[in-house]
Coordinates of N, CA and C in Angstrom, one line a residue:
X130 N -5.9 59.5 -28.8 CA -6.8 59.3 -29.9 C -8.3 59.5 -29.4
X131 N -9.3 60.1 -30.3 CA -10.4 59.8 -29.6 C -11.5 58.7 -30.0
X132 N -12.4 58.6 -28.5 CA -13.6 57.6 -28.8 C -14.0 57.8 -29.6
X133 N -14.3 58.8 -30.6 CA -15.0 58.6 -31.0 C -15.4 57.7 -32.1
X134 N -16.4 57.2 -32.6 CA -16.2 55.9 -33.8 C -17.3 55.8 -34.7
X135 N -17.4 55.1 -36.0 CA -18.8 54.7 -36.9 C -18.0 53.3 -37.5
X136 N -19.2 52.7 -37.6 CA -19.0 51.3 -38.1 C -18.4 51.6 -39.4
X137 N -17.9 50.3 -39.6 CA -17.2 50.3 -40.8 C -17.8 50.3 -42.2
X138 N -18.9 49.8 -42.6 CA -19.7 50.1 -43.0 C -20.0 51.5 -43.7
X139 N -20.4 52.2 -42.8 CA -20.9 53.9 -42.9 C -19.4 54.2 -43.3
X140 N -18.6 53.9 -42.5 CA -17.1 54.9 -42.9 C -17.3 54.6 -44.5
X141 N -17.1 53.7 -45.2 CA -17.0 52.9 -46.6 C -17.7 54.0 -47.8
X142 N -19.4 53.9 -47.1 CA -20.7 54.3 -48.1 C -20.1 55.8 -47.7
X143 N -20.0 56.4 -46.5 CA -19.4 58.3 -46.4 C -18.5 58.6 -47.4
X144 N -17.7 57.8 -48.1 CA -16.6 58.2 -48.7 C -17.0 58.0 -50.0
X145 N -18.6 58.2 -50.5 CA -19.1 57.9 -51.7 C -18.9 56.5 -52.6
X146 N -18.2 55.7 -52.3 CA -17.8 54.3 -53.0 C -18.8 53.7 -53.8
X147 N -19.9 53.6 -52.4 CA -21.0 52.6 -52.5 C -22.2 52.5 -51.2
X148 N -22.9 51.8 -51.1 CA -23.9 51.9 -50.4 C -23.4 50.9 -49.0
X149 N -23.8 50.7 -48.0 CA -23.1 50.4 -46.8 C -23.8 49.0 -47.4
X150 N -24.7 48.3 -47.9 CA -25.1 47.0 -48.1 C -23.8 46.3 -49.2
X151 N -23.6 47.2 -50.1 CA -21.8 46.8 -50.7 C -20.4 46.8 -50.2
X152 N -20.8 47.5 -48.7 CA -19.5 48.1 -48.3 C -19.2 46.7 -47.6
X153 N -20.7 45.7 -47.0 CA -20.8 45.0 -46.1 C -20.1 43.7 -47.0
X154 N -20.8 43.8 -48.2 CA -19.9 42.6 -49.3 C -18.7 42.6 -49.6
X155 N -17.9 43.9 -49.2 CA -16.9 44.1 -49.6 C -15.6 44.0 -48.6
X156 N -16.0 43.9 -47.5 CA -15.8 43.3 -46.0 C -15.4 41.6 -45.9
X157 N -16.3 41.4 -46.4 CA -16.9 40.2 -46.4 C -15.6 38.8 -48.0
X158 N -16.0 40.0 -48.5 CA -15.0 39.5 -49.4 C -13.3 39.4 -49.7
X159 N -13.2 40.2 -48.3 CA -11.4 40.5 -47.7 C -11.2 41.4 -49.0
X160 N -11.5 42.6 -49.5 CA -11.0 43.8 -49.7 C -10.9 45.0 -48.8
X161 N -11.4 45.0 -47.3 CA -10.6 45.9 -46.8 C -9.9 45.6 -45.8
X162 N -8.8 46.3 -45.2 CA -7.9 46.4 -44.1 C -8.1 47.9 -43.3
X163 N -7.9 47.8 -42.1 CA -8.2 48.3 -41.1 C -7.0 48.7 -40.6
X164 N -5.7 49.7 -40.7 CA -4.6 49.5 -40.0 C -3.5 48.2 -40.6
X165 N -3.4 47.9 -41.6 CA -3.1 47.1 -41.9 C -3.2 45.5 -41.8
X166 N -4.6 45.5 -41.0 CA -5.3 44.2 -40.5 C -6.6 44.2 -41.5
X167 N -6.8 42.6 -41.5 CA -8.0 41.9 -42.5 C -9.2 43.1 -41.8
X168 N -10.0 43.7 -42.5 CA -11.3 44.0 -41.4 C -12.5 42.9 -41.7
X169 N -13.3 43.2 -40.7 CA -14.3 42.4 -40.4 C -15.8 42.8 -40.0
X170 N -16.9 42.4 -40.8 CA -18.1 43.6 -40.6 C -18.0 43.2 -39.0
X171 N -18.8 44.7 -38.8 CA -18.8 45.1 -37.3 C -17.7 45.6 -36.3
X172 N -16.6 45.5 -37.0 CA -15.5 46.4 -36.9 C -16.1 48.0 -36.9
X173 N -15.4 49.2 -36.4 CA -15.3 49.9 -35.8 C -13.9 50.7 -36.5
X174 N -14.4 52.3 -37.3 CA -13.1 53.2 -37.8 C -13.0 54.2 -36.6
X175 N -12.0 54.4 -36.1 CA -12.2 55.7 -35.2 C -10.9 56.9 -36.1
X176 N -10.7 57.8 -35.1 CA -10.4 59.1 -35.8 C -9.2 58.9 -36.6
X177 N -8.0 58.1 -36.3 CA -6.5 58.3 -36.7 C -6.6 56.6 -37.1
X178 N -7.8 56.1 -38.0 CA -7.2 54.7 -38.5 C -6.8 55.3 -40.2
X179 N -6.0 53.8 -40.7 CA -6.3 54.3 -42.0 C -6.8 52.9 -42.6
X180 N -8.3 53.1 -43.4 CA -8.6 52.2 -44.1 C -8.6 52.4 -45.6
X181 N -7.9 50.9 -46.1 CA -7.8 50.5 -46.9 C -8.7 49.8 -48.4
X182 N -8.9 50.3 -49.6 CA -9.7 48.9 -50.1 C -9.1 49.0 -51.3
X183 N -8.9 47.6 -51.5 CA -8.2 46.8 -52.9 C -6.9 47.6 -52.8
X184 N -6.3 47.9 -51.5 CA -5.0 48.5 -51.4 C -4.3 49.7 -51.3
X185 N -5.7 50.1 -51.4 CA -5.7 52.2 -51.9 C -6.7 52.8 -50.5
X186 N -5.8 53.4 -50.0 CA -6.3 54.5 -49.0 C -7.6 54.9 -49.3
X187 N -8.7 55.3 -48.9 CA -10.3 55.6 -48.9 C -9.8 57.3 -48.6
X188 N -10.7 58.0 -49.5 CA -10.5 59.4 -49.4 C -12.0 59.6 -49.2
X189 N -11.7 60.9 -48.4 CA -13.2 61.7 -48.3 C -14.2 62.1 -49.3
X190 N -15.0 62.0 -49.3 CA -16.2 62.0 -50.2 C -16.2 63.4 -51.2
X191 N -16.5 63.5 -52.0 CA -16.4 64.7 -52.6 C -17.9 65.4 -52.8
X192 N -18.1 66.4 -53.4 CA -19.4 66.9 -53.4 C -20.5 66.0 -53.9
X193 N -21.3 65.8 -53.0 CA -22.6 64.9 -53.0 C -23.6 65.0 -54.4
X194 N -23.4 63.7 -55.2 CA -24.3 63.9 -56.4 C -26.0 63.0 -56.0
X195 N -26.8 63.6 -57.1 CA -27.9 63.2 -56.8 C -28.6 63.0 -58.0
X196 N -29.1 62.5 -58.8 CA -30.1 62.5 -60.1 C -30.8 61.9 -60.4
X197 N -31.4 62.0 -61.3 CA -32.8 61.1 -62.0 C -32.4 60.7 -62.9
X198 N -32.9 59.6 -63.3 CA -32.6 59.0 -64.6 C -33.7 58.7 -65.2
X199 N -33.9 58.5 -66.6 CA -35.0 58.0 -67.5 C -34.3 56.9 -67.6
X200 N -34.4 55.7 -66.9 CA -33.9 53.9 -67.4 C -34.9 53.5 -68.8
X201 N -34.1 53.1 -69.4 CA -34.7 52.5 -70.7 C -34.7 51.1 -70.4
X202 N -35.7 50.3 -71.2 CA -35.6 48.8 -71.5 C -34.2 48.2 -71.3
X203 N -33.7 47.5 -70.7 CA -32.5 46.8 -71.3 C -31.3 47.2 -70.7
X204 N -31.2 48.0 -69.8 CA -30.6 48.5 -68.9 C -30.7 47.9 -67.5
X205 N -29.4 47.4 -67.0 CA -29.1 46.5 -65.8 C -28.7 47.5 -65.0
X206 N -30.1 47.4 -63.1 CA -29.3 48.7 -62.2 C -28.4 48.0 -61.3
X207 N -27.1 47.8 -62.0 CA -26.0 46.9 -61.2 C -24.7 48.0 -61.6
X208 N -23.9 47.7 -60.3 CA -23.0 49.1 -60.5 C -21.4 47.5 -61.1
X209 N -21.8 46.2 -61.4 CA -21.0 45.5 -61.8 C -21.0 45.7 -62.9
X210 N -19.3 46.3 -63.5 CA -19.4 46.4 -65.0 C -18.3 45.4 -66.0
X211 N -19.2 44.2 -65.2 CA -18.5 43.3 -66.5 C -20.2 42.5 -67.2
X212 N -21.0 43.7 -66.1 CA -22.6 43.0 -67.0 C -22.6 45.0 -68.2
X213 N -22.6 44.5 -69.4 CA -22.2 45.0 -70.5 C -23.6 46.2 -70.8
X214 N -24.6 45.6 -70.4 CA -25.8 46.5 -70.1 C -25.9 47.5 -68.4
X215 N -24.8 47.4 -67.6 CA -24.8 48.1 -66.6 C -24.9 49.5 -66.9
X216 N -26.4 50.0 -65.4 CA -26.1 51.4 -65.5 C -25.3 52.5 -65.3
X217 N -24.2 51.9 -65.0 CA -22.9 53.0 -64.6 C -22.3 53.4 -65.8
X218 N -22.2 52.3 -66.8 CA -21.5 52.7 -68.1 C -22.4 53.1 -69.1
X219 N -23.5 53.2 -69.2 CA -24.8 54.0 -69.7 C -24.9 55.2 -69.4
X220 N -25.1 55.6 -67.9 CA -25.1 57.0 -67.5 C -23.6 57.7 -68.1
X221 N -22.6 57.2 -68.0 CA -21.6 57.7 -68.1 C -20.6 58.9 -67.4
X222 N -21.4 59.0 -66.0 CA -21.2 59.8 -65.2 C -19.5 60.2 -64.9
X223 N -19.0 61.5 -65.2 CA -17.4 62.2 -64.5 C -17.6 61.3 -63.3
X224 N -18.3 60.9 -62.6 CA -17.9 61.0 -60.6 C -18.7 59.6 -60.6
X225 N -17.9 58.6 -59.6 CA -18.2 57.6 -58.9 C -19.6 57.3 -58.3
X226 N -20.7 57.1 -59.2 CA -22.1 56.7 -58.5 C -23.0 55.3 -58.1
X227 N -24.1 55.2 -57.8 CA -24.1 54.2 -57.7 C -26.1 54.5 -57.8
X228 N -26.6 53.3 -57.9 CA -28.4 53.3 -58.1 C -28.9 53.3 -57.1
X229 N -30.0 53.6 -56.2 CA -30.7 53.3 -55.1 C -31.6 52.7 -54.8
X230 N -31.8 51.4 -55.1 CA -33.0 50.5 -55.3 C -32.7 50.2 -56.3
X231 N -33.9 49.4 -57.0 CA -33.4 48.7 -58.5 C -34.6 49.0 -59.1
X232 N -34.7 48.9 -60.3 CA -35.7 48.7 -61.4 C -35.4 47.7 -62.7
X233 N -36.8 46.5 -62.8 CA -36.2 45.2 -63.4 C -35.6 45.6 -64.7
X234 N -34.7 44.9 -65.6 CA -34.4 44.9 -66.9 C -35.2 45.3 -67.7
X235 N -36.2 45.0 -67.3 CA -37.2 45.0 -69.1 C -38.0 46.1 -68.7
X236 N -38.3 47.1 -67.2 CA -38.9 47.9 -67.0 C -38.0 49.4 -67.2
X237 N -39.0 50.3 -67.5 CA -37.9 51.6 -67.5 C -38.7 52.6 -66.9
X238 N -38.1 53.6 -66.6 CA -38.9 54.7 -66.1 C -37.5 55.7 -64.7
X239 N -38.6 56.0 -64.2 CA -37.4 57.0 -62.8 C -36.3 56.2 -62.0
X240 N -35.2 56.3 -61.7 CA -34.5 55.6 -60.8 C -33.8 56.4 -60.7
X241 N -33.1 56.5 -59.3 CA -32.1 57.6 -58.5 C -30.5 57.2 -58.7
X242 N -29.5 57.6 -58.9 CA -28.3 57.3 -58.3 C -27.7 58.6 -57.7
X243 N -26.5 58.3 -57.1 CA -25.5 59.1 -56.0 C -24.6 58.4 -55.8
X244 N -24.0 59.6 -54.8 CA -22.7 58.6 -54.4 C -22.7 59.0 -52.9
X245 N -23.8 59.4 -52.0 CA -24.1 59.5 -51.1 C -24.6 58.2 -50.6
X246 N -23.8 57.3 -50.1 CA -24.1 55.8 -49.3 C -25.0 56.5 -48.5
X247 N -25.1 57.2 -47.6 CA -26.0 57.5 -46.4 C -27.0 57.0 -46.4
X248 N -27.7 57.9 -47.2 CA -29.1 58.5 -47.7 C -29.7 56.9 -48.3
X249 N -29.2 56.0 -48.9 CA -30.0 54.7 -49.4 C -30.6 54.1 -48.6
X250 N -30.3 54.1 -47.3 CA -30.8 53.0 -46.4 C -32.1 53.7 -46.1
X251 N -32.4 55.3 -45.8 CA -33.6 55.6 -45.8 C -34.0 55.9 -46.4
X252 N -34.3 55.8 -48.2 CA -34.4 55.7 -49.1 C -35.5 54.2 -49.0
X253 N -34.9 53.4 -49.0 CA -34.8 51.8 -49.0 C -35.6 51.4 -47.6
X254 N -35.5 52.0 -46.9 CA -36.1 51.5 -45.6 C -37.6 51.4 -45.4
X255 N -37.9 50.0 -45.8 CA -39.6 49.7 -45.9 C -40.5 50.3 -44.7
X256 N -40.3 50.5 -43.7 CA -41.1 51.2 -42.2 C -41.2 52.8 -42.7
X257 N -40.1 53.0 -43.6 CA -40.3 54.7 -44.0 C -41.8 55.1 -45.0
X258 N -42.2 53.8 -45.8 CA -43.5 53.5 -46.4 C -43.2 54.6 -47.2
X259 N -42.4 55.3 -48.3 CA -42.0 55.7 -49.5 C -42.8 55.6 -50.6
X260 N -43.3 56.1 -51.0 CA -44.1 55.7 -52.4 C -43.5 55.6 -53.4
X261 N -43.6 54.9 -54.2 CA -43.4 54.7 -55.7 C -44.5 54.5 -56.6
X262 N -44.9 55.4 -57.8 CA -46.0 55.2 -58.9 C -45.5 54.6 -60.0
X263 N -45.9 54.0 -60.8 CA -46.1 53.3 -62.3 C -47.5 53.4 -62.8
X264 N -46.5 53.3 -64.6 CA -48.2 52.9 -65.4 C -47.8 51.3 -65.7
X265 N -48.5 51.0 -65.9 CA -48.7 49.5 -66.2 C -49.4 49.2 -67.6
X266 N -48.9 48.4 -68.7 CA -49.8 47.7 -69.5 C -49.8 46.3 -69.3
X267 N -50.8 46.2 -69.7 CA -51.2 44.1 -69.6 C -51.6 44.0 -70.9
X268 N -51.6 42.2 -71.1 CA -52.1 41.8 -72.3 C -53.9 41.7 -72.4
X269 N -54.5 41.7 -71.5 CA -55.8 41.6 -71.6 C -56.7 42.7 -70.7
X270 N -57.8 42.9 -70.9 CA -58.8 43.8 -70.6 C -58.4 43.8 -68.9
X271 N -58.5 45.2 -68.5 CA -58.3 45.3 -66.6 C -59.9 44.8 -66.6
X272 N -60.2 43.9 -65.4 CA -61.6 44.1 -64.8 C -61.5 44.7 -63.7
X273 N -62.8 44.9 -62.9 CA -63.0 45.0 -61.6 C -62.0 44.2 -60.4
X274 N -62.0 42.9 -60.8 CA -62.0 41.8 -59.9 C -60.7 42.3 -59.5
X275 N -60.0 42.7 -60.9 CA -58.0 42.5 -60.7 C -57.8 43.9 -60.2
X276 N -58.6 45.0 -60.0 CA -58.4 45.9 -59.3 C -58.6 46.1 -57.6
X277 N -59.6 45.4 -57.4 CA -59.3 45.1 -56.3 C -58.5 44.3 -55.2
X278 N -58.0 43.3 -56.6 CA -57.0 42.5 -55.8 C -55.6 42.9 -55.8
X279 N -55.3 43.8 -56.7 CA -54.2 44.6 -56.8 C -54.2 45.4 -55.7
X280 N -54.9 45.8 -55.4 CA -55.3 46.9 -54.1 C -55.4 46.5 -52.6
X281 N -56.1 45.1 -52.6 CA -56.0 45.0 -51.2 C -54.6 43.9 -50.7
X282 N -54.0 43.4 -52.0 CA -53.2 42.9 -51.5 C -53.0 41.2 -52.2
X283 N -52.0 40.6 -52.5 CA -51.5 39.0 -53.3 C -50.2 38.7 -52.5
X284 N -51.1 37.5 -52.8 CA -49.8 36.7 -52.1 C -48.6 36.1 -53.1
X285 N -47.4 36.3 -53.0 CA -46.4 36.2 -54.0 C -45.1 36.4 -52.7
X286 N -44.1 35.3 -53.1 CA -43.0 35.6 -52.0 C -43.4 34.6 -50.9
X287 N -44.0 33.8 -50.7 CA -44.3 33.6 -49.2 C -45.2 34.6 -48.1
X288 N -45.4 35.7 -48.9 CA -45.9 36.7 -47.8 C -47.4 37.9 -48.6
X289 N -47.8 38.6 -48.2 CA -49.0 39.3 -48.6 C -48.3 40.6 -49.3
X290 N -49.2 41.0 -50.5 CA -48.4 42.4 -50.2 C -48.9 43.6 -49.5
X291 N -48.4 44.9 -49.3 CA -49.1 45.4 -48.8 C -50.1 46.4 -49.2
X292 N -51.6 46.8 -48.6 CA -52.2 47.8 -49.7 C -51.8 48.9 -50.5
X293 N -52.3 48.6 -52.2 CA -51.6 49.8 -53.2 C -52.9 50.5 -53.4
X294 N -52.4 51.4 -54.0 CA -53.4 52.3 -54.6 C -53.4 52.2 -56.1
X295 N -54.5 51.4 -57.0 CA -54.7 51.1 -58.3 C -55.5 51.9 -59.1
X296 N -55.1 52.2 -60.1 CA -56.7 52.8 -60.9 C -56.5 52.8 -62.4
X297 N -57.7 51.9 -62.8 CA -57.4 51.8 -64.2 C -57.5 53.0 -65.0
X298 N -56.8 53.2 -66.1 CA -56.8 54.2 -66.7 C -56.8 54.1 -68.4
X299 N -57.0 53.1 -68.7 CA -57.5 52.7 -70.4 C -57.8 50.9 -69.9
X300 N -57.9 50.6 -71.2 CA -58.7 48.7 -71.3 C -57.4 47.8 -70.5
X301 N -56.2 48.5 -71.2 CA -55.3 47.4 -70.5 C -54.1 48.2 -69.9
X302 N -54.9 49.2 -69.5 CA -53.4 50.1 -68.5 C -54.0 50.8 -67.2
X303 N -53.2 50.6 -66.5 CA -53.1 51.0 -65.1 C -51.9 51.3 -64.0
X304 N -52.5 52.3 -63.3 CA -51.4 53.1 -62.3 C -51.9 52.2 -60.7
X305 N -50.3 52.2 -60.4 CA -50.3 51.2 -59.0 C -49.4 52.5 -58.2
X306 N -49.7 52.4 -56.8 CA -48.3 53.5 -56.6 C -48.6 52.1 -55.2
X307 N -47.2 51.9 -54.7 CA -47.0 51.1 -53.5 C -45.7 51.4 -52.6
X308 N -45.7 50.8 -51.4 CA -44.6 51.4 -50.2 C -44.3 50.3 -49.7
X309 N -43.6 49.2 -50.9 CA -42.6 48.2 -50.8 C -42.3 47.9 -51.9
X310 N -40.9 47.0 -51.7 CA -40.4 46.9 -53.2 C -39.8 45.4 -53.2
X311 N -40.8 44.4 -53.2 CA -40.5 43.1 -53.5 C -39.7 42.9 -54.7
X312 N -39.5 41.8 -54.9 CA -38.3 41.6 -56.5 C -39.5 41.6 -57.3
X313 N -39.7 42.3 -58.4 CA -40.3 41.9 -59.5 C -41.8 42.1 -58.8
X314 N -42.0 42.8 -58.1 CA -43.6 43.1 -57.4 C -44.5 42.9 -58.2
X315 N -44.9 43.9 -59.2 CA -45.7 44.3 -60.0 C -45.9 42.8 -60.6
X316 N -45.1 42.8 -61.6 CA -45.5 41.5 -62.8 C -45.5 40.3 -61.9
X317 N -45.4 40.0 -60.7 CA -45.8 39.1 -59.9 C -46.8 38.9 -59.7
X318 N -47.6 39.9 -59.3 CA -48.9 40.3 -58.7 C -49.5 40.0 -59.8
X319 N -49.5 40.5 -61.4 CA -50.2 40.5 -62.3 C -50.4 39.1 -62.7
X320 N -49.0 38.6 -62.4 CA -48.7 36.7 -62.6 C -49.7 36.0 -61.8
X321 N -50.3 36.3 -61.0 CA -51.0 35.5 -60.0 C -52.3 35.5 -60.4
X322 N -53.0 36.8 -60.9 CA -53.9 37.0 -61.6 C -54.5 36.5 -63.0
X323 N -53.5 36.0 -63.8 CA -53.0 35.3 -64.9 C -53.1 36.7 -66.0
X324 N -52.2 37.8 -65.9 CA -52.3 38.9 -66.7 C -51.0 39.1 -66.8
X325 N -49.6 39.1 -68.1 CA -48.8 39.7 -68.4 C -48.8 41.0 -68.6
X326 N -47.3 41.4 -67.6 CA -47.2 42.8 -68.6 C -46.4 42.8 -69.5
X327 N -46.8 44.0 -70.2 CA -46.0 44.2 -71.3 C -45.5 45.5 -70.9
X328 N -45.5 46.4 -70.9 CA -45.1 47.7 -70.2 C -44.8 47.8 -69.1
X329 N -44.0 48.5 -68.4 CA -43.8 48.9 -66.9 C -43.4 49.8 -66.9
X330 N -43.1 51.2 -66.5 CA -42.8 52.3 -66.6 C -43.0 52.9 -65.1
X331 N -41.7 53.9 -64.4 CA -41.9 54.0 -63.4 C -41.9 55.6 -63.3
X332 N -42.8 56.2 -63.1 CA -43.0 57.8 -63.0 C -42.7 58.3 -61.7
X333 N -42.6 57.8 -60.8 CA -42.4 59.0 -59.3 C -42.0 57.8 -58.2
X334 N -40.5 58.5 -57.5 CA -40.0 57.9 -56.6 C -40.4 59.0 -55.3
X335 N -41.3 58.4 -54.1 CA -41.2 59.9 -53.3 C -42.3 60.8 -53.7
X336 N -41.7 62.3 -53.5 CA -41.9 63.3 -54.2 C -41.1 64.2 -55.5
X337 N -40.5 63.0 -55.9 CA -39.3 63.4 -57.2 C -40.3 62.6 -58.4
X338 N -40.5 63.4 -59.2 CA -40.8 62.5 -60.7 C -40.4 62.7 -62.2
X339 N -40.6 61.4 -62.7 CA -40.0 61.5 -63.9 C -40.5 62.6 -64.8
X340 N -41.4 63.4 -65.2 CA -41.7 64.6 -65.7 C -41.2 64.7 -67.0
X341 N -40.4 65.3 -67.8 CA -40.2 65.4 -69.0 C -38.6 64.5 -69.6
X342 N -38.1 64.3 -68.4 CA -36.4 63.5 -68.9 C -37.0 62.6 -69.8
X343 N -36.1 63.1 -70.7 CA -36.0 62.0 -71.9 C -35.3 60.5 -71.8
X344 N -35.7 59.3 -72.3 CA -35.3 57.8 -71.9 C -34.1 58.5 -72.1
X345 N -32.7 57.6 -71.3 CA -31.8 57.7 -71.3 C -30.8 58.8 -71.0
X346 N -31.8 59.7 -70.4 CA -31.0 60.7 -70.1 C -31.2 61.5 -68.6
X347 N -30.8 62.0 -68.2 CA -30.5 62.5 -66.8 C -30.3 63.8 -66.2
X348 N -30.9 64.4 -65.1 CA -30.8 65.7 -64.6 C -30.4 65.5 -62.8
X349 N -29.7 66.4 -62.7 CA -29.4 66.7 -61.3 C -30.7 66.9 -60.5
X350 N -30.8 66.6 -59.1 CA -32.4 66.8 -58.2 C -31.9 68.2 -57.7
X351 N -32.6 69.0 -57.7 CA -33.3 70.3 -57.6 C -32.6 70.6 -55.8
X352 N -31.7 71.6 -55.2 CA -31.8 71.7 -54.4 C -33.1 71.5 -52.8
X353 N -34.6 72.0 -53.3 CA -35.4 71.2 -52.6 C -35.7 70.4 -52.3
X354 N -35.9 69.4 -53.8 CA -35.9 67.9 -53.7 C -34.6 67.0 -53.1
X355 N -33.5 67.5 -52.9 CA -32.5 67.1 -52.3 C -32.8 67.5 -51.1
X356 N -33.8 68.4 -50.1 CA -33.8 68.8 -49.0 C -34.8 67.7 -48.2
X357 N -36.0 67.4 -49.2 CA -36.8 66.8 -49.0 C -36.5 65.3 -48.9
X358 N -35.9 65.0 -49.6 CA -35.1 63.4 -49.5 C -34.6 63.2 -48.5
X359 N -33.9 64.2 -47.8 CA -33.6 63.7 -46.6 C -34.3 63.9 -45.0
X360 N -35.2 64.8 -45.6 CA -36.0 65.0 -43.7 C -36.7 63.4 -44.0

């Protein structure tokens, strides 16, 4: 047999399922076996195992999907479909996908799925400093003050955020683009300031943007933009 080996984990998210952060829950939760043994994160697949989940042999990944979505209002990015607003049963995808990051419930705009586990972690990986843009509405007039504090940074979380790039662009709308993705960042930030939003809308993940997709609907990423995602 050979040495050669990848964590268990990676084997899981390779075979398109899910993303190696669910492969790790799913470990965890005694759905897979390893050889016919319980596996355990940090376990190790080499060439001639066979692993198992929920009882069914793991098959090799099939051709790598990639898309955009226009998320509407009201749409949950959870690939759990006993939550009845989930995005898996919305998109309605032929082929096994999954979301790459999240976007809140009540916000809509660009968001990625696949079934390429790989590719999420550097997607996701805050040191990669990724951009993400939005427009923003609030309930009251932007001033100065809330632009610059949006900009150099609020404390929310326990921790600072890091500098965005803001610019108002009518009385009560404004574009933020930032290279982290706290829970609920945005309307946090605005919470601190004492300004609700009412809108959130996300236009460009990267160098991929939302452009003309219509809410609720979806296009495959452009062989370049699939090249670019991954250098």
């Amino acid at each position: 047999m050979s040495d050669k080996s990848i964590s268990l984990n990676k084997y899981i998210s390779s075979t398109g399922k899910c993303s190696r952060r669910e492969a790790d829950q799913w470990i965890e939760w005694g759905l897979v076996m390893i050889n016919g043994k319980q596996a355990i994160k940090g376990n190790r697949v080499f060439e001639n195992d066979t692993v198992l989940l929920n009882g069914k042999v793991l098959k090799n990944k099939s051709k790598p999907i990639y898309i955009a979505f226009h998320k509407p209002p009201g749409i949950t990015c959870t690939t759990d479909q006993r939550d009845k607003d989930n995005i898996i049963d919305f998109i309605n995808h032929k082929k096994r996908i999954f979301p790459i990051g999240r976007l809140d419930k009540a916000s809509s705009g660009l968001i990625l799925l696949t079934n390429d586990g790989d590719i999420v972690n550097h997607i996701l990986r805050e040191e990669n400093n990724h951009q993400k843009e939005y427009i923003v509405k609030v309930d009251i007039p932007i001033s100065d003050h809330f632009i610059q504090k949006m900009s150099s940074g609020i404390k929310i979380l326990n921790t600072k955020t890091k500098k965005a790039t803001v610019k108002k662009l009518s009385k009560n709308t404004f574009s933020i683009i930032l290279t982290q993705g706290l829970n609920r960042q945005i309307r946090r930030m605005c919470e601190q300031l004492n300004y609700k939003v009412l809108t959130l809308k996300r236009i460009r993940i990267m160098h991929i943007e939302l452009g003309k997709i219509d809410v609720g609907k979806w296009r495959d990423l452009t062989k370049e933009e699939v090249k670019d995602l991954k250098s």
